[in-house]
XYZ file of C-alpha atoms in Angstrom:
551
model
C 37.938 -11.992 -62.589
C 38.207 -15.957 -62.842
C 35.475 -18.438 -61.713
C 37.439 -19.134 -59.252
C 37.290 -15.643 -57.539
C 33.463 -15.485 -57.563
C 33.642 -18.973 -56.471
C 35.841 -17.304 -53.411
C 33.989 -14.362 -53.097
C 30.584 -16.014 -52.500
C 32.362 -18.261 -50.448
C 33.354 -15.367 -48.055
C 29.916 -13.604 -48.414
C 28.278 -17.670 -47.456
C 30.973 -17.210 -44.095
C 30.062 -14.074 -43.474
C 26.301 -15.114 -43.079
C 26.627 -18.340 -41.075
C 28.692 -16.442 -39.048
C 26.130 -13.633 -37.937
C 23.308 -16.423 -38.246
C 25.359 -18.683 -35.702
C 25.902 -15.380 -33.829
C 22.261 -14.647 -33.366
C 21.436 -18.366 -33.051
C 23.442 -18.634 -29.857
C 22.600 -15.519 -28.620
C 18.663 -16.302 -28.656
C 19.963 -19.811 -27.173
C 21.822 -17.409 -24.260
C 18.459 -15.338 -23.797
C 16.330 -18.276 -23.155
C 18.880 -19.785 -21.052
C 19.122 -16.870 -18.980
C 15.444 -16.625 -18.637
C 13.639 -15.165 -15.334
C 17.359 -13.618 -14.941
C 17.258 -11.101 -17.890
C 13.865 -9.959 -16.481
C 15.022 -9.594 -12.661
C 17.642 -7.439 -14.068
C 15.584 -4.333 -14.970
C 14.713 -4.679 -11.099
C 18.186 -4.367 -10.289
C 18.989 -0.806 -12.389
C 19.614 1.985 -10.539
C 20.970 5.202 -9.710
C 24.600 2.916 -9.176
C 26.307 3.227 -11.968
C 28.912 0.356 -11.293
C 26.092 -2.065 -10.884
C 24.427 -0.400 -14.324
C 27.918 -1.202 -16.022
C 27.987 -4.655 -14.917
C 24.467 -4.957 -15.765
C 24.974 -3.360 -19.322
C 28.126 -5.789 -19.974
C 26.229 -9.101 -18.587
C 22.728 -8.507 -20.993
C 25.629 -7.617 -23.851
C 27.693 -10.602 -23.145
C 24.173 -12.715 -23.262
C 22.519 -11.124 -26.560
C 26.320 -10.812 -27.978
C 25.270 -7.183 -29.346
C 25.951 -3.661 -27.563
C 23.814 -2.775 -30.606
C 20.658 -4.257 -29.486
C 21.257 -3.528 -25.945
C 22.023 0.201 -26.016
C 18.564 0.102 -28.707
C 16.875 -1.461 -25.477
C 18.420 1.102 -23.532
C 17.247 4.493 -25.750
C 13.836 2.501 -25.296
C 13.790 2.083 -21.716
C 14.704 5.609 -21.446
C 12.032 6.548 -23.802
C 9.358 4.920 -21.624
C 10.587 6.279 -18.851
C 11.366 2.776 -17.432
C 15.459 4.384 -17.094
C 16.144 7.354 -16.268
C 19.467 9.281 -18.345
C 21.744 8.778 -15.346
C 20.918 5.341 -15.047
C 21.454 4.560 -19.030
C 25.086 6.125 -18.511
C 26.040 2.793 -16.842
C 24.410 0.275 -19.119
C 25.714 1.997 -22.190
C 29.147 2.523 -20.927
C 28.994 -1.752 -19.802
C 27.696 -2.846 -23.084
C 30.859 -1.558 -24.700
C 32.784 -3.793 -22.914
C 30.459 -7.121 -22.388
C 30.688 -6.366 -26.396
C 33.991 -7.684 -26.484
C 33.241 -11.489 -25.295
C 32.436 -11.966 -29.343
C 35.972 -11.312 -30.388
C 37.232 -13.363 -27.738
C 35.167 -16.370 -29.084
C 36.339 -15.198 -32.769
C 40.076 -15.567 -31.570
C 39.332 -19.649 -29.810
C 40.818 -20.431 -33.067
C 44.435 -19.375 -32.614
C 44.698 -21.122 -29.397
C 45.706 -24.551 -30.776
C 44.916 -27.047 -33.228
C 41.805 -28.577 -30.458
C 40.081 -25.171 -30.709
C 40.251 -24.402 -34.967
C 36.495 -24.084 -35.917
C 36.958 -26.944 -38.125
C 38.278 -28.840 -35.740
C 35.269 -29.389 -33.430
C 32.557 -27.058 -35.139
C 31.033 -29.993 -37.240
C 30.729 -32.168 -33.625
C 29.052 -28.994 -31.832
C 26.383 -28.984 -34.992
C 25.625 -32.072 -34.898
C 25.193 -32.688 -31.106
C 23.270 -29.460 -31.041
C 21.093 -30.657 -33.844
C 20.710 -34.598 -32.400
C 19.299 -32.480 -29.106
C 17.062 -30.057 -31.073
C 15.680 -32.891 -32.583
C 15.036 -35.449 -30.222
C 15.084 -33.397 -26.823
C 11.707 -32.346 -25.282
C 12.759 -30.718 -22.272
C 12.679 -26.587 -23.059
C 16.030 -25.938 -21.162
C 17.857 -28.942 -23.548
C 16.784 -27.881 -26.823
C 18.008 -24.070 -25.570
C 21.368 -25.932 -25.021
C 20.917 -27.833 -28.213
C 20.389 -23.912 -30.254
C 23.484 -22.630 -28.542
C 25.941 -25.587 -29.729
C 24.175 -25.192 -33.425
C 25.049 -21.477 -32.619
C 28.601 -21.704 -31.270
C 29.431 -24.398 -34.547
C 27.693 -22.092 -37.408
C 29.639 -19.460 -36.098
C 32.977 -21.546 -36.529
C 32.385 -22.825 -39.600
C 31.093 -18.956 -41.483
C 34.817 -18.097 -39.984
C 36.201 -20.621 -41.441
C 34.709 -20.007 -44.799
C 35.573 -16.267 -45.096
C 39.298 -17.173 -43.405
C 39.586 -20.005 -46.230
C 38.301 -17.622 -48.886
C 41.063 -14.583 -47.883
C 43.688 -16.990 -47.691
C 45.040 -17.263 -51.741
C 44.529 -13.427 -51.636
C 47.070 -13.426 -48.515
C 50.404 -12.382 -50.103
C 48.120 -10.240 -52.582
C 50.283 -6.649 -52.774
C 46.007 -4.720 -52.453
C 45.882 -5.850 -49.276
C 49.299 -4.819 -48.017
C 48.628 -1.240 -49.843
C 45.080 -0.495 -48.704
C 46.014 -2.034 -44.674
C 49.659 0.461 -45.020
C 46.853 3.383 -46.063
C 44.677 3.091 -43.284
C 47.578 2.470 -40.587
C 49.801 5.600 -41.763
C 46.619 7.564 -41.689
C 44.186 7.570 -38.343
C 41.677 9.430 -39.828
C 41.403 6.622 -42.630
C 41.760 4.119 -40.499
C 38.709 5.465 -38.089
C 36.307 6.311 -40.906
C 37.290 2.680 -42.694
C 35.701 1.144 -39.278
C 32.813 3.351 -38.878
C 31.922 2.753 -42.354
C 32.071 -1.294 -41.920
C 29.963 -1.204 -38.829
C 27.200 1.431 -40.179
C 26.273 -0.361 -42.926
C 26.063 -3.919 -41.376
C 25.078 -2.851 -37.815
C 27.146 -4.706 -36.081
C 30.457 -3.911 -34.098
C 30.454 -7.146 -32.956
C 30.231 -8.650 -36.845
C 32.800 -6.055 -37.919
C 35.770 -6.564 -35.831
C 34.953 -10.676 -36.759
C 35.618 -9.581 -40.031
C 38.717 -7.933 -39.223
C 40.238 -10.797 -37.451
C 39.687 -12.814 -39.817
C 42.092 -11.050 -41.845
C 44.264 -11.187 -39.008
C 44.636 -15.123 -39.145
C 46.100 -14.755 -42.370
C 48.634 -12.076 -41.733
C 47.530 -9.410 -43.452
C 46.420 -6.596 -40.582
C 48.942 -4.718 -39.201
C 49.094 -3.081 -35.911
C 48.606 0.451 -36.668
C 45.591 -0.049 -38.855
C 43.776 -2.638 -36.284
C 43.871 -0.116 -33.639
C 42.038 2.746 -36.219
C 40.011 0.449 -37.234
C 38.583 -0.754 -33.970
C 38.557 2.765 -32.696
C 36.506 3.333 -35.511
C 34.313 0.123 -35.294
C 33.545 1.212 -31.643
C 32.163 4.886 -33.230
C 30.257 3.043 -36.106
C 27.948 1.177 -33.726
C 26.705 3.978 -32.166
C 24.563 4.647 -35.636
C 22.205 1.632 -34.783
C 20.972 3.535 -31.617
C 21.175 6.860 -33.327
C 18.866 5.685 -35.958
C 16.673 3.735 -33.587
C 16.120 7.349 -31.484
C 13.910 8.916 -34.358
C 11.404 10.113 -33.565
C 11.725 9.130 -29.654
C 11.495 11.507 -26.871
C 14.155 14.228 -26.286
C 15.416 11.932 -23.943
C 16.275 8.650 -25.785
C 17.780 11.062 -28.216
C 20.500 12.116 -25.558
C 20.646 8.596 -24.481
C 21.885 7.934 -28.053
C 24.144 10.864 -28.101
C 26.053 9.873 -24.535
C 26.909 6.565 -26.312
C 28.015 8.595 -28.988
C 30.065 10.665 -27.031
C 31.490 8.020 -24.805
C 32.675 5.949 -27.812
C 33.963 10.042 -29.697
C 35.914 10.428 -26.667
C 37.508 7.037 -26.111
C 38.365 7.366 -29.714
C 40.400 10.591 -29.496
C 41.694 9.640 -25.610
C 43.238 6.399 -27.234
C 43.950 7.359 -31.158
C 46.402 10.313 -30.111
C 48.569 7.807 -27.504
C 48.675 5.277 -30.047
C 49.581 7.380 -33.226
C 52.653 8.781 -30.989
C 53.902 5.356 -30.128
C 53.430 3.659 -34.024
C 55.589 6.955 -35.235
C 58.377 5.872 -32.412
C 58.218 2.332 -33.200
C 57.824 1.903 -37.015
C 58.911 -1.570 -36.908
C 56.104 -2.577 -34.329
C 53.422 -0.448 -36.295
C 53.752 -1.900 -39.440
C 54.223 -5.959 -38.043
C 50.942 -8.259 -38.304
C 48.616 -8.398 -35.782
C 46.721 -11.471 -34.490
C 43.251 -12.053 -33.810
C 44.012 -12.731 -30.309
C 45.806 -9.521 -29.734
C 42.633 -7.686 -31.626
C 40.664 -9.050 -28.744
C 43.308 -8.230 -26.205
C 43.413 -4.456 -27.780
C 39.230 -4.079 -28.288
C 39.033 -5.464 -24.557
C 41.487 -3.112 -22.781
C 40.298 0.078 -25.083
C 36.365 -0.591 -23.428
C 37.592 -1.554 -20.043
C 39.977 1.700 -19.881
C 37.356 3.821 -21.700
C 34.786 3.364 -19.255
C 37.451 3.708 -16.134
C 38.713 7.275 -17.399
C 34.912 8.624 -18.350
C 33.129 7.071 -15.921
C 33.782 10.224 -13.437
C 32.425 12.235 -15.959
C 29.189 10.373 -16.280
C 27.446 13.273 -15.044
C 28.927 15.956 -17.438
C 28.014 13.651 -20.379
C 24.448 13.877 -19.467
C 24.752 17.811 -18.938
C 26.380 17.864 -22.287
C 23.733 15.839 -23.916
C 21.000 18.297 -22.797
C 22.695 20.945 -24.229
C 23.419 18.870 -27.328
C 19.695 18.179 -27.414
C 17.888 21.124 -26.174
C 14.116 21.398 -25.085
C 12.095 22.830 -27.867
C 10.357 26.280 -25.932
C 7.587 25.586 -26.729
C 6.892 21.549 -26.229
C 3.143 20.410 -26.822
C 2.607 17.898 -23.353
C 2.066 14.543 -24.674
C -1.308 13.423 -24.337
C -2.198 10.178 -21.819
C -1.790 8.102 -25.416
C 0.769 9.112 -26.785
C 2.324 8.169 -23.067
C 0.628 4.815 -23.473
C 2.173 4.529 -26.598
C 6.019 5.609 -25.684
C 5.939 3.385 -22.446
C 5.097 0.207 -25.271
C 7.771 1.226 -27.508
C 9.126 -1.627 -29.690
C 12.867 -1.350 -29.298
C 12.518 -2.991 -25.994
C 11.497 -6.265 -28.876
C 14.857 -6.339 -28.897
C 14.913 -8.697 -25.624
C 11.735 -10.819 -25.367
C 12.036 -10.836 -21.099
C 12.415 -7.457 -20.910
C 9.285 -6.662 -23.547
C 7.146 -8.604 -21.502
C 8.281 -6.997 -17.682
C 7.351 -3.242 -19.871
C 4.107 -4.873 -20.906
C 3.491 -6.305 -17.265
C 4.347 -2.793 -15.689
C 1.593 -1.120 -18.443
C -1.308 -3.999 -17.875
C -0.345 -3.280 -13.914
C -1.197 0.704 -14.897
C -4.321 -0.659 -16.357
C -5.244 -2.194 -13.421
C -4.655 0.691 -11.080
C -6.584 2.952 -13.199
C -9.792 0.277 -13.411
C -9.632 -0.114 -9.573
C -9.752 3.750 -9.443
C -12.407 3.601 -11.802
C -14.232 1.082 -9.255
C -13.692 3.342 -6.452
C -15.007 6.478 -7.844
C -18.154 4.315 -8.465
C -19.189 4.222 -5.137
C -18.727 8.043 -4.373
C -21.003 8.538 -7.548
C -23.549 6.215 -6.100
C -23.298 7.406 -2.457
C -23.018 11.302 -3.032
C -24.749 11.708 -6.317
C -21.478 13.174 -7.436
C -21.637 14.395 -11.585
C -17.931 14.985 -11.275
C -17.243 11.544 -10.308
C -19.375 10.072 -13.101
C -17.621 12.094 -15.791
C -13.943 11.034 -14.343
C -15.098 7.284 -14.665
C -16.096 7.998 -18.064
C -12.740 9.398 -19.257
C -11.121 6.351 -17.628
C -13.178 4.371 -19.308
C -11.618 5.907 -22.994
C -7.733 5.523 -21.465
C -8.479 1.893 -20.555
C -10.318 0.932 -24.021
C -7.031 2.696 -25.281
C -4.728 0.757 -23.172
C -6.355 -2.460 -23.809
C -5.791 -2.229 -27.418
C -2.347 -1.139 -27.482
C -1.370 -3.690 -24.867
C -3.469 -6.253 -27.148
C -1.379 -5.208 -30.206
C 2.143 -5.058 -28.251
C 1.506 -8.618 -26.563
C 0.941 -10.233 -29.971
C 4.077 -8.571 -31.201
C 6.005 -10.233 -28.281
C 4.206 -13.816 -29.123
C 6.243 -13.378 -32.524
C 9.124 -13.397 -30.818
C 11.111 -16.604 -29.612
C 9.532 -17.360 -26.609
C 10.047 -19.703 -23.547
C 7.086 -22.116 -23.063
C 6.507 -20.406 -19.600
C 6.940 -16.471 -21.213
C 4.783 -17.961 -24.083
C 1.950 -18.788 -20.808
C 3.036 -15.401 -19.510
C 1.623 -13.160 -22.560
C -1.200 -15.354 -22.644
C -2.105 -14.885 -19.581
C -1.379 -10.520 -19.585
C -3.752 -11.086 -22.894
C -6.010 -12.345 -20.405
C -5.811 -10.143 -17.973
C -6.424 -6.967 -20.164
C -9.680 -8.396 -21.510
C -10.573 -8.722 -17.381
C -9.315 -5.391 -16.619
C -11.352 -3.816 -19.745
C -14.629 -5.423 -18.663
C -13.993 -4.232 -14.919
C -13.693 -0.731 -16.541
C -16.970 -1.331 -18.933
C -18.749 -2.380 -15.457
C -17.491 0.711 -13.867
C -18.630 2.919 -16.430
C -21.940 0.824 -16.124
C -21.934 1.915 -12.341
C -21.461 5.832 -13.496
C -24.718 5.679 -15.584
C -26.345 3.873 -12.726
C -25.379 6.846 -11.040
C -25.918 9.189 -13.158
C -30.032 7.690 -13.252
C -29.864 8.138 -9.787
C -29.059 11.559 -9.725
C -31.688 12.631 -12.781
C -34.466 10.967 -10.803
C -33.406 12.183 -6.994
C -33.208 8.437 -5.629
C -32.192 7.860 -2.337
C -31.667 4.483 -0.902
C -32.889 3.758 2.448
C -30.222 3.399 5.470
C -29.937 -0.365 5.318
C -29.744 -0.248 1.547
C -27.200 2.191 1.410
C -25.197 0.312 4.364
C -25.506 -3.153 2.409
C -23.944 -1.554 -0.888
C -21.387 0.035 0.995
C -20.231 -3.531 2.358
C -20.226 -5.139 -0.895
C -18.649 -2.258 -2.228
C -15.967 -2.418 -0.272
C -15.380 -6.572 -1.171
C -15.504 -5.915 -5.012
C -13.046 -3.133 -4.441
C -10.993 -5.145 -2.096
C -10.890 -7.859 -4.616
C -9.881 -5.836 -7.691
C -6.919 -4.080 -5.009
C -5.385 -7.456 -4.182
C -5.868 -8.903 -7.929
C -3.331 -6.285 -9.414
C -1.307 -6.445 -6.134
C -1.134 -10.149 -6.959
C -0.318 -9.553 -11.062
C 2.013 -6.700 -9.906
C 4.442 -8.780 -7.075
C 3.159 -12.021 -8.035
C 2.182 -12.641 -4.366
C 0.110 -15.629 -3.268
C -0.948 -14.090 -0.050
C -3.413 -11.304 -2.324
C -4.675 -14.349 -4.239
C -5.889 -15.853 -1.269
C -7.465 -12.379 -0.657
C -9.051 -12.419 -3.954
C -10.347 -15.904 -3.924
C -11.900 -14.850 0.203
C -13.230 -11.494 -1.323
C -14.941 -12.705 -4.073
C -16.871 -15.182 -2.142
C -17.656 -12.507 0.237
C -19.242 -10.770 -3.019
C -20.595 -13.855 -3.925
C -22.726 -14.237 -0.437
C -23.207 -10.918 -0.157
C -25.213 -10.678 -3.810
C -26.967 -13.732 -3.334
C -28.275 -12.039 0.344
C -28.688 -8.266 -0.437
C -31.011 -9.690 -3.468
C -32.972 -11.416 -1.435
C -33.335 -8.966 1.122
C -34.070 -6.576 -1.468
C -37.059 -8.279 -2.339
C -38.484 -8.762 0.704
C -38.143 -4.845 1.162
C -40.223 -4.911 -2.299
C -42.973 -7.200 -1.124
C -43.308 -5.091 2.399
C -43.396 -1.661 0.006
C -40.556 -0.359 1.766
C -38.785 0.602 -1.533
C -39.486 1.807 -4.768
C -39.531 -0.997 -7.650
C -37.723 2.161 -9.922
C -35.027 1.996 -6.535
C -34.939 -1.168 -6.760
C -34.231 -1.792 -9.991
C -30.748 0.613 -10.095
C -29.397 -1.157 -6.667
C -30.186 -4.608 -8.267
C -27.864 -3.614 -11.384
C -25.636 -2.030 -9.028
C -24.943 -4.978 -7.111
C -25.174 -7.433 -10.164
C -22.040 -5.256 -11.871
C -20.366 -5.844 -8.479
C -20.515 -9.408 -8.191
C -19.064 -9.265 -11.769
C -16.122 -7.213 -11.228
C -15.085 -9.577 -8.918
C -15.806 -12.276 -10.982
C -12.828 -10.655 -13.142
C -10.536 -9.835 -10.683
C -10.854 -13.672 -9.655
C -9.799 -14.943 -13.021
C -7.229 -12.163 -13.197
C -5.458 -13.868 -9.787
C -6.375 -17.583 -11.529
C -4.062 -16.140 -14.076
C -1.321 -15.265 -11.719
C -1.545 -18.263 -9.885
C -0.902 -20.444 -13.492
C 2.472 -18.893 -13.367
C 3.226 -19.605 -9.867
């Protein structure tokens, strides 16, 4: 081996990186470009599973990976946020929105304008001038996605400049007349490629760039890319470990679906090279790689999509329930809804950490409203409910805590970077309306031990402000859940209700004191009573502030 090999050889593993930096460059430009959209689209996932393939090929055409997004999808599924039928669709649409890379691979054989070398350098450096000098969030996004678009040119360039003395070289002709004469070779050759880099996308780059210097031929294109489609399945295999049974079947439909379109397409096409030797054995472009990947997805996901049901069914048998499954404890739940392969997509980790700090709300306002039927009917049961609430919430505080600071290392929009701020917020409000509810309980529970009784008007004035501290916690996560000015209003109204109502009820209180109409033992539990009151809705008022910051 000459210098001037290694010399070529690093240059093609320098291309190779540029071009998956540029890759994942533009694609985190395309994210935060997309913004609010990529998070209204988990809102728009159902049961349909046209709209889920659309869906799946629009997220995969934006984060240019069907890797990342069928990781996302065994995550959503493990967290219970999809559902297996639904993931069917996404899955089978990331195959295809997979395909827009190789289309931007190919630009280059479209004329002399669209050769990376030809405009790459001007896209870097107009990105970079922007990146630089911009301050407007939604330019410098544009300014990351030209940097993008050029590194990606110019790393094809360099491994397309590095191949080409090596063109006429009689190893490549030998090892590309192997793998064509032989499917099974040709298949394996592909999965192997896109295993060990994890990335389909990456791998059939790779493969076209051989193809722009003649030395692919038809018959071992079309193994390989069958093959290539197989091999990126092992990213969401691997990222399944240890997930529930049902992200593990989610992994094993897109398996399946990518198995099947392998055999439904290799057969066809083996029959037709042995007919047409001449045809098999004749280079292929990059173009018609892109043409070939495109119409295999496309036609793939037309013939199985009428079986999308019998793939589940097949997957359940695949993956069978164990007989004897230990029920997952409210944590562990807690745990799998946060799960980190939805990291994969910054908007869609922060709408699965909204839906959890939502949960956390609901089960502090419960918390709230079993504190009045503690106080009210000296119920024991209700004080030890509150108090293992209290332990789920402390839980879910500090697992939303740890998952929010994971998504503030991610690359962030300046309003999603005020989101998770604010959701940081908000779980510190929620765990102190919990702390105050648990304070309630033992107020309760003091009340009970000594046999107090409040008199009639007592009772009726706790019950009122009761009812505004609950009616202000209700509208605060109604407000954090639909981000709806109308219950922030109500939160701002009912907290000054509180407010009054405190301030009054003390004073009152006292009087009742001074007259001897109370006990000062009474009246010290219904003064703490309604002091943790007036703060819980102190808290649910900064919890709509919050909200309202976003608006």
């Amino acid at each position: 081996m000459t210098l001037n090999d290694v010399k070529l050889i690093f240059e093609f593993v320098g291309g190779l990186g540029m071009f998956l930096y540029g890759m994942n460059i533009m694609a985190d430009g395309l994210q935060k470009a997309a913004g609010g959209r990529m998070k209204r689209m988990l809102g728009y996932i159902t049961n349909n599973r046209i709209l889920g393939i659309l869906l799946g090929a629009l997220i995969t055409a934006i984060i240019q990976s069907s890797s990342a997004t069928t990781v996302m999808v065994v995550g959503f599924v493990n967290a219970g946020i999809l559902t297996l039928s639904q993931a069917v669709g996404v899955i089978m649409g990331a195959n295809i929105g997979t395909t827009i890379t190789a289309w931007i691979v190919s630009m280059s054989e479209w004329g002399e304008v669209m050769k990376p070398e030809f405009f790459a350098p001007v896209l870097i450096g107009i990105g970079a001038f922007i990146l630089l000098f911009a301050k407007k969030e939604k330019r410098r996004e544009a300014g990351g996605i030209l940097v993008g678009f050029g590194l990606l040119f110019i790393g094809l360039s360099f491994m397309s400049g590095a191949i080409k003395p090596y063109r006429d070289a009689p190893v490549f002709a030998q090892i590309f007349t192997t793998l064509g004469s032989n499917p099974l070779f040709g298949i394996l050759a592909g999965m192997a490629v896109t295993a060990i880099i994890q990335s389909s996308s990456a791998s059939v780059g790779i493969l076209q760039t051989l193809a722009m210097n003649g030395v692919v031929t038809w018959n071992s294109a079309v193994y390989i890319t069958l093959g290539q489609n197989i091999g990126t399945c092992v990213t969401a295999l691997l990222a399944s470990m240890g997930a529930h049974k049902t992200a593990k079947r989610a992994a094993v439909i897109h398996l399946m679906f990518n198995v099947l379109g392998a055999v439904l397409f290799a057969v066809p096409m083996f029959i037709l090279f042995r007919l047409n030797g001449a045809w098999a054995s004749s280079a292929i472009s990059s173009t018609q790689i892109s043409m070939f990947h495109t119409v295999f997805n496309v036609a793939n996901t037309v013939i199985l999509f009428p079986f999308a049901g019998k793939l589940v069914a097949l997957s359940e048998k695949i993956v069978r329930d164990k007989e004897a499954e230990v029920e997952e404890t409210t944590e562990q739940q807690i745990l799998s809804h946060l799960d980190n392969r939805i990291l994969e997509n910054p908007s869609f980790a922060i709408e699965t950490a909204k839906r959890e700090v939502v949960h956390m709300g609901e089960l502090a306002l419960d918390s709230v409203k079993l504190g009045l039927t503690a106080v009210a009917t000296n119920s024991r049961e209700a004080v030890d409910k509150i108090r293992a609430q209290e332990k789920t919430i402390d839980f879910m505080a500090s697992a939303l805590s740890d998952y929010l600071v994971k998504i503030t290392n991610l690359s962030l929009m300046e309003d999603q970077s005020e989101q998770v701020k604010n959701l940081l917020y908000t779980v510190n409000d929620l765990e102190r309306i919990g702390d105050h509810a648990e304070n309630i309980a033992e107020l309760a529970e003091s009340k009970i031990k000594g046999e107090i009784h409040f008199s009639p008007m007592g009772q009726k004035d706790l019950e009122q402000i009761y009812s505004y501290a609950q009616g202000a916690v209700e509208n605060a996560v109604l407000a954090r859940k639909n981000e709806d000015a109308e219950s922030i209003r109500k939160v701002i109204k009912f907290e000054d209700l509180v407010d009054n109502a405190e301030e009054d009820m003390r004073d009152k209180h006292i009087a009742r004191l001074a007259n001897h109409e109370c006990r000062a033992s009474h009246g010290v539990i219904f003064l703490d009573l309604i002091g943790n009151l007036e703060r819980v809705a102190d808290h649910a008022y900064n919890i709509a502030g919050y909200v309202k910051d976003e608006m």
